[in-house]
mmCIF file of C-alpha atoms (C1' of nucleotides) in Angstrom:
data_model
loop_
_atom_site.group_PDB
_atom_site.id
_atom_site.type_symbol
_atom_site.label_atom_id
_atom_site.label_comp_id
_atom_site.label_asym_id
_atom_site.label_seq_id
_atom_site.Cartn_x
_atom_site.Cartn_y
_atom_site.Cartn_z
ATOM 1 C CA MET A 1 3.367 2.332 -2.212
ATOM 2 C CA PRO A 2 4.189 -1.259 -1.538
ATOM 3 C CA GLU A 3 1.403 -3.368 -2.999
ATOM 4 C CA LEU A 4 1.231 -7.095 -3.561
ATOM 5 C CA PRO A 5 4.136 -7.352 -6.056
ATOM 6 C CA GLU A 6 6.437 -5.208 -3.931
ATOM 7 C CA VAL A 7 5.677 -7.107 -0.727
ATOM 8 C CA GLU A 8 6.078 -10.424 -2.527
ATOM 9 C CA THR A 9 9.424 -9.301 -3.944
ATOM 10 C CA ILE A 10 10.600 -8.265 -0.493
ATOM 11 C CA ARG A 11 9.499 -11.604 0.913
ATOM 12 C CA ARG A 12 11.325 -13.592 -1.745
ATOM 13 C CA LEU A 13 14.548 -11.631 -1.465
ATOM 14 C CA LEU A 14 14.537 -11.417 2.313
ATOM 15 C CA ALA A 15 13.635 -15.009 3.115
ATOM 16 C CA PRO A 16 17.026 -16.613 2.338
ATOM 17 C CA ASP A 17 18.820 -13.936 4.364
ATOM 18 C CA VAL A 18 16.761 -14.016 7.550
ATOM 19 C CA ALA A 19 15.594 -17.622 7.715
ATOM 20 C CA ASN A 20 16.935 -19.279 10.858
ATOM 21 C CA LEU A 21 18.401 -16.050 12.225
ATOM 22 C CA THR A 22 17.905 -15.577 15.946
ATOM 23 C CA ILE A 23 16.407 -12.298 17.138
ATOM 24 C CA ALA A 24 18.594 -10.507 19.638
ATOM 25 C CA GLY A 25 16.403 -7.475 20.222
ATOM 26 C CA ILE A 26 14.079 -4.852 18.813
ATOM 27 C CA ARG A 27 14.216 -1.089 19.095
ATOM 28 C CA VAL A 28 11.087 0.937 18.412
ATOM 29 C CA ARG A 29 11.573 4.626 17.726
ATOM 30 C CA ARG A 30 7.956 5.281 16.737
ATOM 31 C CA PRO A 31 5.657 3.622 19.248
ATOM 32 C CA GLN A 32 2.531 4.557 17.272
ATOM 33 C CA MET A 33 3.626 2.158 14.545
ATOM 34 C CA VAL A 34 3.171 -0.719 16.959
ATOM 35 C CA ILE A 35 -0.275 -2.295 17.304
ATOM 36 C CA GLY A 36 -1.368 -4.350 20.279
ATOM 37 C CA LEU A 37 1.443 -5.466 22.523
ATOM 38 C CA LYS A 38 3.205 -2.524 24.190
ATOM 39 C CA PRO A 39 6.450 -1.718 22.402
ATOM 40 C CA ARG A 40 8.506 -2.232 25.528
ATOM 41 C CA LEU A 41 7.111 -5.721 25.986
ATOM 42 C CA ILE A 42 7.871 -6.915 22.484
ATOM 43 C CA ALA A 43 11.609 -7.194 23.024
ATOM 44 C CA GLY A 44 11.224 -9.629 25.875
ATOM 45 C CA THR A 45 8.659 -11.620 23.942
ATOM 46 C CA ILE A 46 10.517 -12.180 20.684
ATOM 47 C CA SER A 47 14.147 -12.102 21.771
ATOM 48 C CA GLY A 48 15.857 -15.460 21.449
ATOM 49 C CA GLN A 49 13.412 -16.777 18.872
ATOM 50 C CA LYS A 50 14.436 -17.895 15.421
ATOM 51 C CA ILE A 51 12.684 -16.786 12.267
ATOM 52 C CA THR A 52 11.172 -19.917 10.797
ATOM 53 C CA ASP A 53 9.327 -18.583 7.750
ATOM 54 C CA LEU A 54 8.290 -15.500 5.811
ATOM 55 C CA ILE A 55 4.783 -15.360 4.398
ATOM 56 C CA ARG A 56 2.890 -12.737 2.425
ATOM 57 C CA ARG A 57 -0.858 -12.170 2.675
ATOM 58 C CA GLY A 58 -2.232 -9.243 0.680
ATOM 59 C CA LYS A 59 0.052 -6.310 1.428
ATOM 60 C CA TYR A 60 1.152 -7.808 4.745
ATOM 61 C CA ILE A 61 4.414 -9.643 5.284
ATOM 62 C CA VAL A 62 4.509 -12.057 8.193
ATOM 63 C CA PHE A 63 7.583 -13.220 10.073
ATOM 64 C CA GLU A 64 6.819 -16.557 11.650
ATOM 65 C CA LEU A 65 8.927 -17.170 14.733
ATOM 66 C CA GLU A 66 9.361 -20.307 16.796
ATOM 67 C CA LYS A 67 6.519 -19.302 19.144
ATOM 68 C CA ASP A 68 5.089 -15.983 18.005
ATOM 69 C CA ALA A 69 4.624 -14.028 14.789
ATOM 70 C CA LEU A 70 5.350 -10.511 13.591
ATOM 71 C CA ILE A 71 3.042 -8.927 11.032
ATOM 72 C CA PHE A 72 4.371 -5.965 9.056
ATOM 73 C CA HIS A 73 2.410 -3.527 6.923
ATOM 74 C CA LEU A 74 4.560 -1.115 4.965
ATOM 75 C CA GLY A 75 1.928 1.582 4.623
ATOM 76 C CA MET A 76 2.770 4.023 1.866
ATOM 77 C CA THR A 77 6.497 4.495 2.165
ATOM 78 C CA GLY A 78 7.754 1.592 4.233
ATOM 79 C CA GLN A 79 10.955 -0.276 3.400
ATOM 80 C CA LEU A 80 12.438 -3.384 4.963
ATOM 81 C CA LEU A 81 16.214 -3.155 4.643
ATOM 82 C CA PHE A 82 18.539 -5.965 5.566
ATOM 83 C CA SER A 83 22.053 -4.941 6.312
ATOM 84 C CA SER A 84 25.119 -5.842 8.263
ATOM 85 C CA GLN A 85 26.202 -2.231 8.204
ATOM 86 C CA TRP A 86 25.951 0.076 11.156
ATOM 87 C CA GLN A 87 25.609 3.383 9.373
ATOM 88 C CA ASN A 88 22.025 3.096 8.161
ATOM 89 C CA ARG A 89 20.772 3.185 11.731
ATOM 90 C CA SER A 90 21.423 6.906 11.885
ATOM 91 C CA ASP A 91 18.866 7.587 9.158
ATOM 92 C CA LYS A 92 16.082 9.462 10.883
ATOM 93 C CA HIS A 93 13.472 7.603 8.873
ATOM 94 C CA VAL A 94 14.453 4.275 10.361
ATOM 95 C CA ARG A 95 11.579 3.718 12.784
ATOM 96 C CA ILE A 96 12.143 0.164 14.005
ATOM 97 C CA ILE A 97 15.317 -1.918 14.224
ATOM 98 C CA ILE A 98 15.360 -5.656 14.717
ATOM 99 C CA SER A 99 18.802 -6.965 15.543
ATOM 100 C CA PHE A 100 19.989 -10.543 15.166
ATOM 101 C CA THR A 101 22.787 -12.496 16.673
ATOM 102 C CA GLY A 102 25.862 -12.133 14.498
ATOM 103 C CA ASN A 103 25.626 -8.344 14.200
ATOM 104 C CA ARG A 104 23.030 -8.333 11.454
ATOM 105 C CA GLN A 105 19.894 -6.217 11.497
ATOM 106 C CA LEU A 106 16.609 -5.539 9.788
ATOM 107 C CA LEU A 107 15.650 -1.887 9.413
ATOM 108 C CA PHE A 108 12.046 -0.754 9.047
ATOM 109 C CA LYS A 109 12.411 2.585 7.323
ATOM 110 C CA ASP A 110 9.266 4.615 6.766
ATOM 111 C CA PRO A 111 9.334 8.398 6.181
ATOM 112 C CA ARG A 112 5.572 8.912 6.493
ATOM 113 C CA THR A 113 5.106 6.448 9.345
ATOM 114 C CA PHE A 114 1.934 4.877 7.993
ATOM 115 C CA GLY A 115 3.536 1.476 8.423
ATOM 116 C CA LYS A 116 2.593 -0.924 11.214
ATOM 117 C CA ILE A 117 4.084 -3.811 13.117
ATOM 118 C CA ILE A 118 1.961 -6.278 15.054
ATOM 119 C CA CYS A 119 3.267 -8.888 17.460
ATOM 120 C CA VAL A 120 1.002 -11.926 17.651
ATOM 121 C CA PRO A 121 1.737 -13.972 20.778
ATOM 122 C CA GLY A 122 1.237 -17.654 20.073
ATOM 123 C CA GLY A 123 1.838 -17.147 16.378
ATOM 124 C CA ASP A 124 -1.732 -17.544 15.118
ATOM 125 C CA TRP A 125 -1.477 -14.527 12.838
ATOM 126 C CA ARG A 126 -4.177 -15.786 10.467
ATOM 127 C CA SER A 127 -6.756 -15.117 13.181
ATOM 128 C CA HIS A 128 -5.759 -11.487 13.584
ATOM 129 C CA PRO A 129 -8.651 -9.179 12.658
ATOM 130 C CA ARG A 130 -6.572 -7.374 10.061
ATOM 131 C CA ILE A 131 -5.824 -10.613 8.270
ATOM 132 C CA GLN A 132 -9.291 -12.070 8.788
ATOM 133 C CA LYS A 133 -10.990 -9.308 6.858
ATOM 134 C CA LEU A 134 -8.837 -9.738 3.763
ATOM 135 C CA GLY A 135 -10.373 -11.020 0.563
ATOM 136 C CA PRO A 136 -8.785 -13.785 -1.531
ATOM 137 C CA GLU A 137 -5.341 -13.606 -3.073
ATOM 138 C CA PRO A 138 -5.692 -12.336 -6.651
ATOM 139 C CA LEU A 139 -3.104 -14.814 -7.925
ATOM 140 C CA ASP A 140 -4.987 -17.752 -6.405
ATOM 141 C CA ILE A 141 -8.465 -17.152 -7.710
ATOM 142 C CA THR A 142 -10.091 -18.882 -10.634
ATOM 143 C CA PRO A 143 -12.698 -17.053 -12.726
ATOM 144 C CA GLY A 144 -15.338 -19.736 -12.205
ATOM 145 C CA THR A 145 -15.576 -19.782 -8.430
ATOM 146 C CA PHE A 146 -14.797 -16.103 -8.134
ATOM 147 C CA LEU A 147 -17.597 -15.060 -10.457
ATOM 148 C CA LYS A 148 -19.996 -17.277 -8.565
ATOM 149 C CA HIS A 149 -19.193 -16.391 -4.976
ATOM 150 C CA TYR A 150 -17.399 -13.098 -4.646
ATOM 151 C CA ILE A 151 -18.640 -10.584 -7.166
ATOM 152 C CA PRO A 152 -21.332 -8.134 -6.009
ATOM 153 C CA HIS A 153 -23.383 -7.904 -9.183
ATOM 154 C CA SER A 154 -25.895 -5.435 -7.823
ATOM 155 C CA SER A 155 -23.518 -2.907 -6.302
ATOM 156 C CA HIS A 156 -23.549 0.686 -7.505
ATOM 157 C CA ARG A 157 -20.016 1.447 -6.403
ATOM 158 C CA SER A 158 -17.278 2.146 -8.923
ATOM 159 C CA ILE A 159 -15.028 -0.636 -10.154
ATOM 160 C CA LYS A 160 -12.046 1.420 -8.978
ATOM 161 C CA SER A 161 -13.395 1.521 -5.435
ATOM 162 C CA LEU A 162 -14.048 -2.228 -5.472
ATOM 163 C CA LEU A 163 -10.585 -3.169 -6.722
ATOM 164 C CA LEU A 164 -9.018 -1.055 -3.974
ATOM 165 C CA ASP A 165 -11.159 -2.751 -1.323
ATOM 166 C CA GLN A 166 -8.917 -5.254 0.476
ATOM 167 C CA SER A 167 -11.911 -7.298 1.591
ATOM 168 C CA PHE A 168 -12.787 -7.927 -2.052
ATOM 169 C CA LEU A 169 -9.328 -8.808 -3.339
ATOM 170 C CA SER A 170 -6.215 -8.436 -1.211
ATOM 171 C CA GLY A 171 -3.064 -6.700 -2.321
ATOM 172 C CA ILE A 172 -4.154 -4.275 -5.026
ATOM 173 C CA GLY A 173 -3.331 -0.598 -4.496
ATOM 174 C CA ASN A 174 -3.646 2.502 -6.595
ATOM 175 C CA ILE A 175 -0.892 1.722 -9.086
ATOM 176 C CA TYR A 176 -2.016 -1.744 -10.119
ATOM 177 C CA CYS A 177 -5.653 -0.737 -9.954
ATOM 178 C CA ASP A 178 -5.203 1.961 -12.592
ATOM 179 C CA GLU A 179 -2.971 -0.264 -14.706
ATOM 180 C CA THR A 180 -5.476 -3.122 -14.615
ATOM 181 C CA LEU A 181 -8.414 -0.921 -15.556
ATOM 182 C CA PHE A 182 -6.511 0.547 -18.481
ATOM 183 C CA LEU A 183 -5.564 -2.841 -19.892
ATOM 184 C CA SER A 184 -9.135 -4.034 -19.332
ATOM 185 C CA GLY A 185 -10.549 -1.097 -21.261
ATOM 186 C CA LEU A 186 -12.793 -0.195 -18.333
ATOM 187 C CA HIS A 187 -13.496 3.365 -17.215
ATOM 188 C CA PRO A 188 -12.591 3.573 -13.506
ATOM 189 C CA ALA A 189 -15.942 5.139 -12.637
ATOM 190 C CA ARG A 190 -17.968 2.353 -14.251
ATOM 191 C CA THR A 191 -20.308 0.974 -11.642
ATOM 192 C CA VAL A 192 -19.933 -2.660 -10.754
ATOM 193 C CA ASP A 193 -23.474 -3.573 -11.794
ATOM 194 C CA THR A 194 -22.815 -2.567 -15.410
ATOM 195 C CA LEU A 195 -20.050 -5.122 -15.966
ATOM 196 C CA SER A 196 -20.821 -8.195 -18.049
ATOM 197 C CA GLN A 197 -19.613 -11.714 -17.343
ATOM 198 C CA GLN A 198 -17.083 -11.217 -20.091
ATOM 199 C CA ASP A 199 -15.882 -7.971 -18.491
ATOM 200 C CA TRP A 200 -15.288 -9.820 -15.231
ATOM 201 C CA ARG A 201 -13.459 -12.715 -16.817
ATOM 202 C CA ASN A 202 -11.272 -10.286 -18.696
ATOM 203 C CA LEU A 203 -10.630 -8.231 -15.573
ATOM 204 C CA ILE A 204 -9.612 -11.255 -13.515
ATOM 205 C CA ARG A 205 -7.273 -12.445 -16.247
ATOM 206 C CA ILE A 206 -5.661 -9.036 -16.577
ATOM 207 C CA VAL A 207 -5.202 -8.261 -12.896
ATOM 208 C CA LYS A 208 -3.251 -11.493 -12.531
ATOM 209 C CA LYS A 209 -1.159 -10.665 -15.568
ATOM 210 C CA VAL A 210 -0.405 -7.167 -14.258
ATOM 211 C CA LEU A 211 0.624 -8.440 -10.827
ATOM 212 C CA GLN A 212 2.725 -11.292 -12.183
ATOM 213 C CA LYS A 213 4.570 -8.992 -14.538
ATOM 214 C CA ALA A 214 5.300 -6.590 -11.691
ATOM 215 C CA ILE A 215 6.664 -9.419 -9.552
ATOM 216 C CA LYS A 216 8.857 -10.514 -12.435
ATOM 217 C CA ASN A 217 10.160 -6.935 -12.603
ATOM 218 C CA LEU A 218 10.806 -6.956 -8.830
ATOM 219 C CA GLY A 219 8.269 -4.246 -8.096
ATOM 220 C CA THR A 220 7.500 -0.645 -9.023
ATOM 221 C CA SER A 221 9.952 1.903 -7.617
ATOM 222 C CA PHE A 222 7.835 4.900 -8.528
ATOM 223 C CA SER A 223 8.832 6.760 -5.384
ATOM 224 C CA ASP A 224 9.879 5.139 -2.112
ATOM 225 C CA TYR A 225 9.784 1.413 -2.759
ATOM 226 C CA ARG A 226 13.145 -0.331 -2.503
ATOM 227 C CA LYS A 227 14.252 -3.939 -2.379
ATOM 228 C CA PRO A 228 15.800 -5.145 0.907
ATOM 229 C CA ASP A 229 19.284 -4.288 -0.373
ATOM 230 C CA GLY A 230 18.172 -0.729 -1.149
ATOM 231 C CA SER A 231 18.096 -1.140 -4.927
ATOM 232 C CA LEU A 232 15.242 -0.281 -7.261
ATOM 233 C CA GLY A 233 12.699 -2.510 -8.937
ATOM 234 C CA SER A 234 12.094 -1.957 -12.634
ATOM 235 C CA ASN A 235 8.347 -2.149 -13.166
ATOM 236 C CA GLN A 236 7.991 1.659 -13.138
ATOM 237 C CA GLU A 237 9.386 1.556 -16.674
ATOM 238 C CA GLN A 238 6.390 -0.505 -17.770
ATOM 239 C CA LEU A 239 3.543 1.594 -16.386
ATOM 240 C CA GLN A 240 0.894 2.524 -18.945
ATOM 241 C CA VAL A 241 -1.127 5.134 -17.045
ATOM 242 C CA TYR A 242 -0.144 5.552 -13.397
ATOM 243 C CA GLY A 243 1.757 8.808 -12.953
ATOM 244 C CA ARG A 244 1.229 9.714 -16.628
ATOM 245 C CA GLY A 245 -1.699 12.148 -16.417
ATOM 246 C CA GLY A 246 -1.481 14.747 -19.201
ATOM 247 C CA LYS A 247 0.791 12.574 -21.316
ATOM 248 C CA GLU A 248 -0.116 10.633 -24.421
ATOM 249 C CA CYS A 249 -1.623 7.170 -24.283
ATOM 250 C CA TYR A 250 0.846 4.612 -25.582
ATOM 251 C CA ALA A 251 -1.974 2.738 -27.267
ATOM 252 C CA CYS A 252 -3.918 5.494 -29.048
ATOM 253 C CA GLY A 253 -2.127 8.797 -28.535
ATOM 254 C CA ALA A 254 -4.994 10.504 -26.695
ATOM 255 C CA VAL A 255 -4.092 12.685 -23.707
ATOM 256 C CA LEU A 256 -4.461 10.724 -20.469
ATOM 257 C CA LEU A 257 -6.804 12.308 -17.947
ATOM 258 C CA LYS A 258 -6.218 12.642 -14.226
ATOM 259 C CA THR A 259 -9.186 12.889 -11.889
ATOM 260 C CA SER A 260 -10.228 11.762 -8.462
ATOM 261 C CA ILE A 261 -12.301 8.603 -8.135
ATOM 262 C CA ALA A 262 -12.943 6.764 -4.893
ATOM 263 C CA GLN A 263 -10.890 9.464 -3.108
ATOM 264 C CA ARG A 264 -7.795 8.439 -5.046
ATOM 265 C CA GLY A 265 -5.832 10.066 -7.816
ATOM 266 C CA THR A 266 -6.889 8.258 -10.962
ATOM 267 C CA VAL A 267 -5.358 8.281 -14.428
ATOM 268 C CA TYR A 268 -7.104 6.803 -17.442
ATOM 269 C CA CYS A 269 -7.385 7.072 -21.214
ATOM 270 C CA PRO A 270 -10.652 8.665 -22.362
ATOM 271 C CA GLU A 271 -10.451 6.740 -25.654
ATOM 272 C CA CYS A 272 -9.321 3.288 -24.549
ATOM 273 C CA GLN A 273 -11.467 3.427 -21.415
ATOM 274 C CA ALA A 274 -14.585 5.101 -22.763
ATOM 275 C CA ALA A 275 -17.386 5.039 -20.205
ATOM 276 C "C1'" DA B 1 -26.277 -2.520 5.255
ATOM 277 C "C1'" DA B 2 -23.571 -0.163 2.102
ATOM 278 C "C1'" DT B 3 -20.683 3.539 1.106
ATOM 279 C "C1'" DT B 4 -18.239 7.723 1.847
ATOM 280 C "C1'" DC B 5 -15.498 10.784 4.587
ATOM 281 C "C1'" DG B 6 -11.905 12.425 7.853
ATOM 282 C "C1'" DC B 7 -7.849 11.453 9.886
ATOM 283 C "C1'" DC B 8 -3.134 9.964 10.682
ATOM 284 C "C1'" DC B 9 1.918 11.579 8.879
ATOM 285 C "C1'" DT B 10 5.853 14.003 6.433
ATOM 286 C "C1'" DG B 11 8.515 14.876 2.137
ATOM 287 C "C1'" DT B 12 8.032 17.097 -2.259
ATOM 288 C "C1'" DC B 13 6.486 20.286 -5.507
ATOM 289 C "C1'" DG B 14 4.436 24.367 -7.711
ATOM 290 C "C1'" DG B 15 3.095 29.073 -7.181
ATOM 291 C "C1'" DC B 16 3.910 33.636 -5.612
ATOM 292 C "C1'" DT C 1 14.987 32.609 -1.478
ATOM 293 C "C1'" DG C 2 11.532 31.215 1.311
ATOM 294 C "C1'" DC C 3 7.035 30.490 2.734
ATOM 295 C "C1'" DC C 4 2.643 27.941 2.101
ATOM 296 C "C1'" DG C 5 -0.894 25.151 0.574
ATOM 297 C "C1'" DA C 6 -1.826 21.051 -2.054
ATOM 298 C "C1'" DC C 7 -0.831 16.486 -2.738
ATOM 299 C "C1'" DA C 8 0.584 11.658 -2.188
ATOM 300 C "C1'" DG C 9 -2.587 7.479 -0.009
ATOM 301 C "C1'" DG C 10 -3.667 2.502 3.136
ATOM 302 C "C1'" DG C 11 -6.723 1.454 6.348
ATOM 303 C "C1'" DC C 12 -9.538 2.380 10.330
ATOM 304 C "C1'" DG C 13 -13.412 4.309 12.598
ATOM 305 C "C1'" DA C 14 -17.075 7.666 12.363
ATOM 306 C "C1'" DA C 15 -20.669 9.605 9.792
ATOM 307 C "C1'" DT C 16 -24.192 9.437 6.350
#
DNA sequence: AATTCGCCCTGTCGGC
DNA sequence: TGCCGACAGGGCGAAT
């Protein structure tokens, strides 16, 4: 599942390739992946415009055009593949194709079709409701202001649920949530109101560390995630708990437990993350 | 008001 | 071998 580090990696790798390219057309094979503007109207709207910038916000990647903007969300299994080759188009999982002048194209491949594309006429994508409701960028926050203004000290919800909430912090999904909680020594079901100031400071420090490391490793290719050239990231080799239920904890040797918390598969170490 | 639940969607996997 | 249910889960809208 493409989370913040995967989307950021895609943005960084894609930007040099698509910057200043002129859009020739768009083909939508799965209309339900388009939000807002009718699929058949998008082509006429964006054709002829150059891509001026690529920006990431949370798990969204935004293509700024000369007049408008395109917001992508990769859902669970979405990939953005940049290729000058014709053959990939025949892949049945390629849902949307954006072609550029010069015979190059961007493929939006997404087997499970949870991905979305939004065309924002006028280009003011920051005002789109989906973007508006996002919480701060985890890599931008500082413990001081965050502790003061953003943390719900009285909430009874689990810390796992809160970390997954995009209106609290944007960009964290199930993988980095479980990894962060493990390294923080926090049980995923701990309720938010039981965390001390020190717990929060530690948590904020660690979530940044986890995300930065994953970016450095070009993302976690646990299942579907690929870089724009189709190759794998390497952060899956560094995972401590995600996908390791039933195996031994690297830190203490205890058997990692897998349960369901906040309606998500959750792996944790009963020793390192004692309630 | 805060939180949880059901749904969308399809490939993969384990069990029989 | 093949069928079938369970599972994966981000985010929205409905329900509690």
